[in-house]
XYZ file of C-alpha atoms in Angstrom:
556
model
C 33.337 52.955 56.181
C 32.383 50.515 53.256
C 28.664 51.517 52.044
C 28.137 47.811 52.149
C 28.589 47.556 55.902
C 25.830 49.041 58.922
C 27.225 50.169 61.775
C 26.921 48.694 64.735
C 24.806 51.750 66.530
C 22.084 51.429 63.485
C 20.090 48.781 65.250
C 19.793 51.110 68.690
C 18.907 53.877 67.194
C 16.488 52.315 65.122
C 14.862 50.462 67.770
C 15.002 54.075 69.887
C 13.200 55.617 66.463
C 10.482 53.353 66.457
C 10.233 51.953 70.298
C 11.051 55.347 72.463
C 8.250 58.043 74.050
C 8.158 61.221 72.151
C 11.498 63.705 72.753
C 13.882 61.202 73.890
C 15.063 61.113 70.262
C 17.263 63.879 69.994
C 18.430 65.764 66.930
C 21.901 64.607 67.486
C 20.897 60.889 67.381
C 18.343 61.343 64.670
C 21.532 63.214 62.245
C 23.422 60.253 62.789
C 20.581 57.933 61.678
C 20.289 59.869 58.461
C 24.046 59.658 57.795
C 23.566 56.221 58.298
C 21.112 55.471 56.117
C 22.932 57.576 53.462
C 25.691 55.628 53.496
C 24.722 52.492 53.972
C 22.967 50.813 51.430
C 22.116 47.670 53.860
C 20.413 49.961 56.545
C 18.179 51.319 54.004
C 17.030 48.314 52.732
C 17.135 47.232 56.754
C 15.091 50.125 57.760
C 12.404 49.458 54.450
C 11.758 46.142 55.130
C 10.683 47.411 58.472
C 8.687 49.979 56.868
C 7.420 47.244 54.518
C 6.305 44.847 57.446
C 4.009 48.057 59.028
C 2.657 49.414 55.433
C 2.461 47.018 52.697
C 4.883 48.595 50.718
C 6.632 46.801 47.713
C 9.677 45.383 48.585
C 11.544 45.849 44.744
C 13.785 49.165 45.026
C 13.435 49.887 41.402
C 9.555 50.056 41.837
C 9.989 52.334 44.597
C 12.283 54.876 42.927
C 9.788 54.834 40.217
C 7.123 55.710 42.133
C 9.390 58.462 43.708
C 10.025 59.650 40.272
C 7.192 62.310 40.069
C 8.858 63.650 43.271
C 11.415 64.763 41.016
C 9.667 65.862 37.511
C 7.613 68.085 39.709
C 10.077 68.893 42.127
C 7.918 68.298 45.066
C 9.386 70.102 48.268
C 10.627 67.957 51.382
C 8.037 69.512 53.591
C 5.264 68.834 50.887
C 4.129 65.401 51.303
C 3.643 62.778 48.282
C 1.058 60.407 48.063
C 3.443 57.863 48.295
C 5.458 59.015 51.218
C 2.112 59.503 52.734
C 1.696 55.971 52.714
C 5.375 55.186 53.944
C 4.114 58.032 57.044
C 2.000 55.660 59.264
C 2.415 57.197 62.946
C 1.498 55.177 65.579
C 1.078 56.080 68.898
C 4.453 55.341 70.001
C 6.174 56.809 67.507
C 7.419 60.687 67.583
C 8.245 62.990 65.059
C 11.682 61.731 63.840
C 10.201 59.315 62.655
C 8.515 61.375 59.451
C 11.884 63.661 59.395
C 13.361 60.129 58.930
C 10.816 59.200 55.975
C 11.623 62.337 54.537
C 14.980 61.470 54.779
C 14.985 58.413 53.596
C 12.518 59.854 50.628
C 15.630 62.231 49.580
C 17.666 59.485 49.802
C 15.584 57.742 47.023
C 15.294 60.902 44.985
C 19.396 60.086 44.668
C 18.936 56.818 44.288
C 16.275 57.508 41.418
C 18.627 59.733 39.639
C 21.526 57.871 39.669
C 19.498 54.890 38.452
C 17.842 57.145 35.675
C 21.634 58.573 34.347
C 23.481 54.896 34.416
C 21.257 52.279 34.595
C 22.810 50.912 38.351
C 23.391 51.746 42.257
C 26.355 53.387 43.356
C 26.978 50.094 45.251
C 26.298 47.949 42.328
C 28.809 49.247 39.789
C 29.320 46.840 36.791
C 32.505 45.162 36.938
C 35.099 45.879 33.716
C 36.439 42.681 32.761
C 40.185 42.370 31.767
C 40.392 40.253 28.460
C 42.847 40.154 26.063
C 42.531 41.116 22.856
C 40.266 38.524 21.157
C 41.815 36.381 18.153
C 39.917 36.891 15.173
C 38.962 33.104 14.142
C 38.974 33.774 10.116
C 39.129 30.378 8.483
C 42.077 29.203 6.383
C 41.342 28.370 2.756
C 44.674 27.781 0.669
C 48.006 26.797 1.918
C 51.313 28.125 0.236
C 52.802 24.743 -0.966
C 55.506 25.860 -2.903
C 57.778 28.603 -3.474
C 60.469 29.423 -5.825
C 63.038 32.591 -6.480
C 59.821 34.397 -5.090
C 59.742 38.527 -4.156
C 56.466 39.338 -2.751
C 54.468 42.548 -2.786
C 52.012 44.155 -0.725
C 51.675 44.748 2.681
C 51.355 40.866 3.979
C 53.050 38.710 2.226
C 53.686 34.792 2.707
C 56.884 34.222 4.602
C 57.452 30.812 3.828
C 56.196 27.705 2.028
C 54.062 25.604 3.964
C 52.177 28.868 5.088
C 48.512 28.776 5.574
C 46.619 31.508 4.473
C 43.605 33.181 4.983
C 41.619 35.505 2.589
C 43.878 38.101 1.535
C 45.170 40.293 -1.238
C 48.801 39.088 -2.562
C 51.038 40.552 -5.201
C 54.124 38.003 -6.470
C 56.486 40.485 -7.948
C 59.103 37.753 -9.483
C 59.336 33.996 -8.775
C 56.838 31.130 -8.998
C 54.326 30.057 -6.218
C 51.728 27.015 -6.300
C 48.418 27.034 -3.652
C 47.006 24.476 -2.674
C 42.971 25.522 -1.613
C 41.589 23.475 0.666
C 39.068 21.802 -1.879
C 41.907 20.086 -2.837
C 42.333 22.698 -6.426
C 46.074 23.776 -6.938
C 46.605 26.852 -8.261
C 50.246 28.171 -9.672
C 51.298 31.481 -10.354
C 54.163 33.110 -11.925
C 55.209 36.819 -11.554
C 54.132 39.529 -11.787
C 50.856 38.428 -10.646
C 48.060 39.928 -8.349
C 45.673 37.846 -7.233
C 43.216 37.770 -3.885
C 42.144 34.283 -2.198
C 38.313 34.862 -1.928
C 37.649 31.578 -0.953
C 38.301 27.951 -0.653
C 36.642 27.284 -4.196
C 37.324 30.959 -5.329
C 40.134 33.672 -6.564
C 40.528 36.210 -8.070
C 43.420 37.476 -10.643
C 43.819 41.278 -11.706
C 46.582 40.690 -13.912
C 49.368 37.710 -14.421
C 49.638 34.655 -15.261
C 48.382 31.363 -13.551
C 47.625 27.415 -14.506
C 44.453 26.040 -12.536
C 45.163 22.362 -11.661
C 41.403 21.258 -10.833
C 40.547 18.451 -8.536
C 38.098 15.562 -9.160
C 36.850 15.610 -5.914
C 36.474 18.954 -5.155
C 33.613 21.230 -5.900
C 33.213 23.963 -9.197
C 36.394 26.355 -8.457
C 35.929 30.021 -9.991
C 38.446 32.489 -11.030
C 37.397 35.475 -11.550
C 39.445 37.735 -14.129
C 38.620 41.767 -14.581
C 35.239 41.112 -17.494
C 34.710 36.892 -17.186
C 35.165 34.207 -14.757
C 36.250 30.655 -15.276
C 35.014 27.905 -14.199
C 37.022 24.355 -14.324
C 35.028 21.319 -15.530
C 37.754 18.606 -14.933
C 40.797 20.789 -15.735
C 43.733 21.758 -16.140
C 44.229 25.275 -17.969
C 46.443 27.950 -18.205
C 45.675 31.947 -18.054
C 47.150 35.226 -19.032
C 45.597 37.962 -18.085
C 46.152 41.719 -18.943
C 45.066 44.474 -16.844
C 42.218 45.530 -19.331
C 40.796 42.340 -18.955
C 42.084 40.647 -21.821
C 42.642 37.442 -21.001
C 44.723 34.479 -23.160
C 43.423 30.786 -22.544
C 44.913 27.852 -23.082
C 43.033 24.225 -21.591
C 45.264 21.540 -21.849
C 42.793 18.983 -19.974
C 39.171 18.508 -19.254
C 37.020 21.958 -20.188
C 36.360 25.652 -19.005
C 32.984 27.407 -18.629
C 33.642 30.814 -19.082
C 30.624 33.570 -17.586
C 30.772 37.130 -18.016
C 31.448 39.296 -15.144
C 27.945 41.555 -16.146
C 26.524 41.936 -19.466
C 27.740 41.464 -22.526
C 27.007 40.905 -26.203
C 29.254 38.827 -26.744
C 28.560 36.311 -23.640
C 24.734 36.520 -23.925
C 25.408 32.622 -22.363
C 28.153 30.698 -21.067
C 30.752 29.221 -23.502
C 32.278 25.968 -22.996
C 36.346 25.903 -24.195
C 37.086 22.287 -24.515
C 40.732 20.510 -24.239
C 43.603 21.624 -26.867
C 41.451 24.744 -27.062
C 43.346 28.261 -27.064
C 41.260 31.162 -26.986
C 41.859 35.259 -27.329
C 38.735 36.413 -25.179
C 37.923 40.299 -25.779
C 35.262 42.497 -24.187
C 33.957 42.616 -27.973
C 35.418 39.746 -29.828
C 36.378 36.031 -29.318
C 39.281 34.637 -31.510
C 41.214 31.418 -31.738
C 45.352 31.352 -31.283
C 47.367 28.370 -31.352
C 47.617 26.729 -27.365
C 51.175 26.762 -26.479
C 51.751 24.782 -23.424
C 55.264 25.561 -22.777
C 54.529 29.464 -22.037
C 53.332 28.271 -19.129
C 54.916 26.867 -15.444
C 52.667 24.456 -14.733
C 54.340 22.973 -12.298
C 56.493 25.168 -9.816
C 60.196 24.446 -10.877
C 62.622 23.124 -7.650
C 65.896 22.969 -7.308
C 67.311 19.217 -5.158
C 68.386 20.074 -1.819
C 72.010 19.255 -0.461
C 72.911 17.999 2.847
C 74.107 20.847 4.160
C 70.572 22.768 3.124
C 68.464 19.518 4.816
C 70.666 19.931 8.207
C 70.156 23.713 8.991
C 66.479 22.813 8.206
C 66.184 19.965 10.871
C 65.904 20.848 14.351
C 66.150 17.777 16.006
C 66.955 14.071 14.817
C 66.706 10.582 15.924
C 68.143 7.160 14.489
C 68.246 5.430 17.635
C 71.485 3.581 16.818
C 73.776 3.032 19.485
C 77.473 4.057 19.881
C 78.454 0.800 21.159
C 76.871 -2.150 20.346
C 76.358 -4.487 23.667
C 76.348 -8.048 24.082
C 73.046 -9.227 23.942
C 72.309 -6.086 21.426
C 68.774 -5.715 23.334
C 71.207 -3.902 25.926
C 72.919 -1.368 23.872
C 72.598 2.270 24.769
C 69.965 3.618 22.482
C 69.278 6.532 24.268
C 71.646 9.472 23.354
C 71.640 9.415 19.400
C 71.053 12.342 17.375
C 71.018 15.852 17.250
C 68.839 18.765 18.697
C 68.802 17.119 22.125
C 69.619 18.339 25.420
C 69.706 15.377 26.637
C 69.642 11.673 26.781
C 66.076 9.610 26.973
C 64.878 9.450 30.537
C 61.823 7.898 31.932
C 60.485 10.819 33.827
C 59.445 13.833 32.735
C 61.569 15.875 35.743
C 64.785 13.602 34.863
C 64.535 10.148 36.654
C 66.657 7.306 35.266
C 67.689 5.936 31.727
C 64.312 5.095 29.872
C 63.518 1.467 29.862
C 63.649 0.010 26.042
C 65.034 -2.401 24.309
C 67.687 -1.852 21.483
C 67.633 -3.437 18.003
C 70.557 -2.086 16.878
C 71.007 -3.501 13.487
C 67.096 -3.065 12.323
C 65.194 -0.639 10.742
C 61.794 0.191 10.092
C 62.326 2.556 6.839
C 62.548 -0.542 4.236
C 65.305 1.731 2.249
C 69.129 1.620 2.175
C 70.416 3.740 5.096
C 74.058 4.483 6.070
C 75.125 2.180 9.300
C 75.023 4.855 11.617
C 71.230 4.876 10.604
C 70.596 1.936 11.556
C 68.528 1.091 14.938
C 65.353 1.314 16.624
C 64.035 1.412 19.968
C 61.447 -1.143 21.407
C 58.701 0.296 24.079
C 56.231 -2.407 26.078
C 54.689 -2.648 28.754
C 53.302 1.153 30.005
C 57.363 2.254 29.014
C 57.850 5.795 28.408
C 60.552 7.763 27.171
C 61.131 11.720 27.467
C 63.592 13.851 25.696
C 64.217 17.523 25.669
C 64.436 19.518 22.642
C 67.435 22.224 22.021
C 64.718 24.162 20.056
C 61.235 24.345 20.898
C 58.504 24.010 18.710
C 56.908 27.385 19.402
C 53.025 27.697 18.761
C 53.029 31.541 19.945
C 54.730 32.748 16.795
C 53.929 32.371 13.160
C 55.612 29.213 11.868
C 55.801 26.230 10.013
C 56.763 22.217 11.763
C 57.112 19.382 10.350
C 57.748 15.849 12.311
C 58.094 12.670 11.428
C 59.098 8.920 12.655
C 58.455 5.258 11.976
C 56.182 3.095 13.989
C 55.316 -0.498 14.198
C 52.312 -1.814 16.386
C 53.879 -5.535 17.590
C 50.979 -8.326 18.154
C 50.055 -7.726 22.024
C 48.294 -10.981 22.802
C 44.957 -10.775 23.001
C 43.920 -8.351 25.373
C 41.692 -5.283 23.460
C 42.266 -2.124 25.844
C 45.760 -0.303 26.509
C 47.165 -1.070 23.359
C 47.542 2.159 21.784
C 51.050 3.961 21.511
C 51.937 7.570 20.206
C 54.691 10.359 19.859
C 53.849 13.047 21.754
C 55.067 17.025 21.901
C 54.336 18.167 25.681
C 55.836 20.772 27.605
C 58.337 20.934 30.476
C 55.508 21.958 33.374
C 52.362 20.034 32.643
C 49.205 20.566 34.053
C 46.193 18.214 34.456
C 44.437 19.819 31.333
C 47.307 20.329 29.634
C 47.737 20.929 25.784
C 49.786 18.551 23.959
C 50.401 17.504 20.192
C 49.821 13.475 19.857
C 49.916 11.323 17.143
C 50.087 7.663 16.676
C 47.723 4.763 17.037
C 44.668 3.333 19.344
C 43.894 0.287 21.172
C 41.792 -0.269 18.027
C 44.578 0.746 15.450
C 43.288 4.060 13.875
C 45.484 6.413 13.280
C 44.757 9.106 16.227
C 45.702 12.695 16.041
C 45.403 15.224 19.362
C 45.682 18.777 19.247
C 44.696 20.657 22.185
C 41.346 19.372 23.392
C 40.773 17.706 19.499
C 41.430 14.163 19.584
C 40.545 12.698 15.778
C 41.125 8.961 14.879
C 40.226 8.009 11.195
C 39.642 4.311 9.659
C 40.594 2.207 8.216
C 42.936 0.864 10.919
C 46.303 0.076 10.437
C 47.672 -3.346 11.075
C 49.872 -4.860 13.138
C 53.498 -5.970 12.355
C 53.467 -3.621 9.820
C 55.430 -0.365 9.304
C 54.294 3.071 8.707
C 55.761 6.664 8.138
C 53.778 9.042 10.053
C 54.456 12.855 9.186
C 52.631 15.855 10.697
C 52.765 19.579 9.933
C 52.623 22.314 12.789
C 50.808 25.186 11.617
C 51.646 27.996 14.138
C 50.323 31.018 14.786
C 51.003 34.415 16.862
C 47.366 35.868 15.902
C 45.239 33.681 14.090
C 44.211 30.482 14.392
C 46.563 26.920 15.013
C 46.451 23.865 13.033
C 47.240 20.330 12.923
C 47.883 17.511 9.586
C 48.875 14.281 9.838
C 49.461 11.515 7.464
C 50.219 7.657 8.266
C 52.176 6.472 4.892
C 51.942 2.717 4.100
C 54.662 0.486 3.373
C 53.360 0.348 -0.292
C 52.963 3.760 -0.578
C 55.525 6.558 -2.728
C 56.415 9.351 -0.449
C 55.742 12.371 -2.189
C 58.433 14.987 -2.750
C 55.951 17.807 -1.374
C 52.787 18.227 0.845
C 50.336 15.091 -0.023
C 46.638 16.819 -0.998
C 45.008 14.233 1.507
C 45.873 13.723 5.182
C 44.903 10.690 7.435
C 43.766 13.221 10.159
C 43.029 17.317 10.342
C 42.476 18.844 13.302
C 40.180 22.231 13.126
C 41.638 25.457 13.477
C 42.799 25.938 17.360
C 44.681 28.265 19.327
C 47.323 27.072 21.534
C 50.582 29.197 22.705
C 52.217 26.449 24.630
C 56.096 26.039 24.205
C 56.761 22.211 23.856
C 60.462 21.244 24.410
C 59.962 18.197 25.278
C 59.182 14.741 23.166
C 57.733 11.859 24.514
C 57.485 8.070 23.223
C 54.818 6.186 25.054
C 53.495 2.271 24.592
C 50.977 0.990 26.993
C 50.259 -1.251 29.595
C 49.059 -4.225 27.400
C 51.199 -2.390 24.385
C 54.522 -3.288 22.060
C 55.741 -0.949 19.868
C 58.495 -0.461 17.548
C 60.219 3.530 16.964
C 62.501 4.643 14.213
C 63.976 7.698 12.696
C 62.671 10.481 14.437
C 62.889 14.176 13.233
C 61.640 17.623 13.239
C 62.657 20.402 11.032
C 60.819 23.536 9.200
C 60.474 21.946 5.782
C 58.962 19.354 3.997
C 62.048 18.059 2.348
C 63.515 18.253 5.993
C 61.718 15.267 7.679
C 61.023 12.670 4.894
C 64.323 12.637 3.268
C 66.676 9.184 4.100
C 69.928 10.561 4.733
C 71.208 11.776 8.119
C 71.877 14.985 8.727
C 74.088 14.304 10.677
C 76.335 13.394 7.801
C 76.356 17.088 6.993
C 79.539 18.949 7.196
């Protein structure tokens, strides 16, 4: 029987306990009461509001095992009457004996009550419930991303696995190779090894030993590195360091100027000392002395090696030109819809399959402004609320730790003049969505911003783009088995140099997220009052992977 549930029989042989001449009650009935009222939580509380009606008593259990609880510290015997069950006895006339063995009873009953209570806090019927959760994500925040990486061996226990990596605070040891950070303030940091060196913070490392040139950023806040005895701090600069494991540390500023503190007191650094540019200095834990500043020990830039074909194609996962095989008559026709590589299949508009997406071709366009090879050439048209879905070969995975990069071409067409549902976007999705799903969006709004979603973060950033105009849009993925997911995009300008690495500035940022959907499939979208141009679509695992011109398909 569930100690939540009374038994049918309670409410007779109550009403017999309370309503029936003296000796009708007999011991048989009046052991079955007691059972009842031991194991059934509801007929106590049943049978003590009854009480409660005839006596006055308080109606809050806790205050009643309270005031039971000198019946325990003294240890009162069941046949010795308390004050307070005194009260609880009330005999009337009609009543007959059972009815104080019941009180007792029910007055042992609340001695257990009161002791369980007084050991774990709660009613055997009232046990707290143990909720499952997984184990909870530890939201550090990132601070630096690993931009670039050459010939590198890493040390240590954790180290980077690949370039584009974001990191959190953490110790890291480059054994060989060069590496360049980029700290979210915007500072750049490169290293060559053997160096140890610990990201602190966004504006802050430190450097045991090794050697290291501090690019500083205008815009960015005072950034300190900290060496064994002094720390640096960069006014404007750009500077090289060698430091020793003793602390002996080799400067070199080749632009702007250094403040240079001592870690705790010293003679020598009684206040700080300002190296200015084309300054080299020997710094000592006794003794400052100038050497001659010899730019070319240093790497300041990490050194790179140009990329073949066949490297660019095993880094792209999926590509699009959009030309067609077969070039139809009018050209508007021609079947756009199964170019490229990393594709299951062709462009459909329904998520579940459905028929050929609606589009028009423009097979001998392009929205790049550069040179491409004629199987380049082509881009799709979307109006009108037309969507497009396509499956990826391989997913971009946000449950494991890795690095995306994506990219197309875009071109808002002049709509007419109606101002809502003119937005279009790319979108990453998965193959069941639900109504709150996740998804990875970027394009543009009715208004023109650039718009970025990730997860439930939807960011749009002035100024807005224009119409008739095309721009390069290029995101990185940062995924994430155990820490947290994040989003960059940036919308490139005609005008505008595509840089042969990260840019230190992106249109939109999402915050750091966590998100361990699978998306495999890629959606184009233009809405209902909506014209938009697509071009030269592709994912891949590298920088160099999504802006370069050349199709990998051309790869052998």
């Amino acid at each position: 029987m569930s100690v939540q549930e009374i038994p049918p029989e309670f409410e007779e042989l109550l009403n017999r306990l309370l309503d029936s001449p003296e000796g009708e009650f007999s011991p048989t009935e009046f052991e079955a009461f007691q059972n009842i009222l031991k194991s059934s939580p509801d007929a106590m509380h049943q049978y003590f509001e009854y009480i409660d009606i005839n006596t006055g008593i308080k109606s809050d259990w806790n205050e009643r095992l309270q005031s039971l609880e000198q019946i325990v510290t003294r240890e009162t015997p069941v046949s010795v009457r308390s004050p307070s069950v005194a009260q609880i006895h009330a005999p009337g006339p009609r009543r007959s004996q059972y009815i104080n063995y019941a009180l007792v009873a029910a007055a042992s009953m609340m001695v257990f009550l009161l002791m369980e209570w007084l050991v774990s806090g709660h009613f055997f019927w009232d046990q707290p419930q143990i909720a499952q959760t997984e184990t909870a994500v530890v939201n550090l925040p990132y601070i630096a991303t690993l931009t670039r990486a050459t010939d590198c061996v890493w040390g240590g226990d954790a180290p980077p696995k690949f370039s584009g990596q974001r990191l959190l605070s953490q110790d890291l040891f480059l054994e060989e190779g060069y590496a360049e950070f980029r700290f979210d303030t915007g500072v750049r940091l490169v290293i060559e090894g053997p160096t140890k060196i610990k990201m602190d913070s966004a504006c802050c490392a430190t450097v045991s030993s090794g050697k290291v040139v501090l690019h500083g950023y205008e815009a960015a806040p005072e950034f300190a590195l900290i060496t064994p005895q002094l720390t640096f701090h960069d006014i404007g600069t750009e500077y090289g360091a060698k430091i020793d494991a003793d602390g002996e540390v080799d400067l070199h500023v080749f632009e702007g100027a250094v403040r240079v503190d001592p870690n705790q007191d010293n003679q020598m650094f009684v206040a700080s000392i300002i190296i200015k540019e084309g300054q080299a200095k020997q710094l000592k834990e006794d003794r400052i002395d100038d050497i001659q500043i010899k730019p070319e020990d240093f790497k300041r830039e990490v050194p790179t090696n140009p990329k073949n074909i066949q490297a660019i194609r095993e880094e792209t996962r999926a590509y699009d030109s959009f030309h067609p095989a077969i070039i139809s008559d009018p050209e508007s026709f021609s079947d756009w819809r199964n170019a490229g590589m990393g594709w299951k299949n062709p462009w459909r508009n329904k998520l579940n399959g459905g028929e050929p997406a609606h589009g028009d071709s423009q097979p001998l366009n392009s929205l790049t402004g550069s040179k491409l090879a004629e199987d380049q050439l082509g881009l799709v048209e979307l109006r009108k609320g037309n969507t497009a879905w396509r499956t990826l070969e391989k997913p971009v995975r946000m449950n494991k730790d890795a690095i995306y990069y994506l990219s197309f071409y875009m071109q808002k067409q002049n709509s007419g003049k109606a101002s809502d549902k003119q937005y279009g976007n790319l979108s990453l999705m998965t193959f069941t969505p639900a109504q709150s799903q996740n998804k990875i969006l970027i394009g543009m709004s009715s208004h023109n911003f650039s718009t970025l979603q990730a997860g439930m973060q939807v960011i749009e950033n002035a100024p807005p783009l224009q119409t008739n105009k095309n721009y390069f849009f290029v995101a990185k993925i940062v995924a994430s088995e155990n820490a947290s997911d994040q989003i960059f995009m940036r919308a490139f300008a005609p005008e505008e140099t595509i840089p042969g690495h990260e840019p230190p500035v992106w249109t939109c940022a999402s915050d750091p997220f966590k998100d361990s959907s699978v998306y495999d499939q890629v959606r184009l979208h233009a809405a209902r009052n909506a014209e938009f141009l697509f071009d030269e679509l592709r994912i891949g695992t590298t920088w160099d992977s999504v802006i370069n011109t050349q199709s990998p398909e051309l790869a052998p």
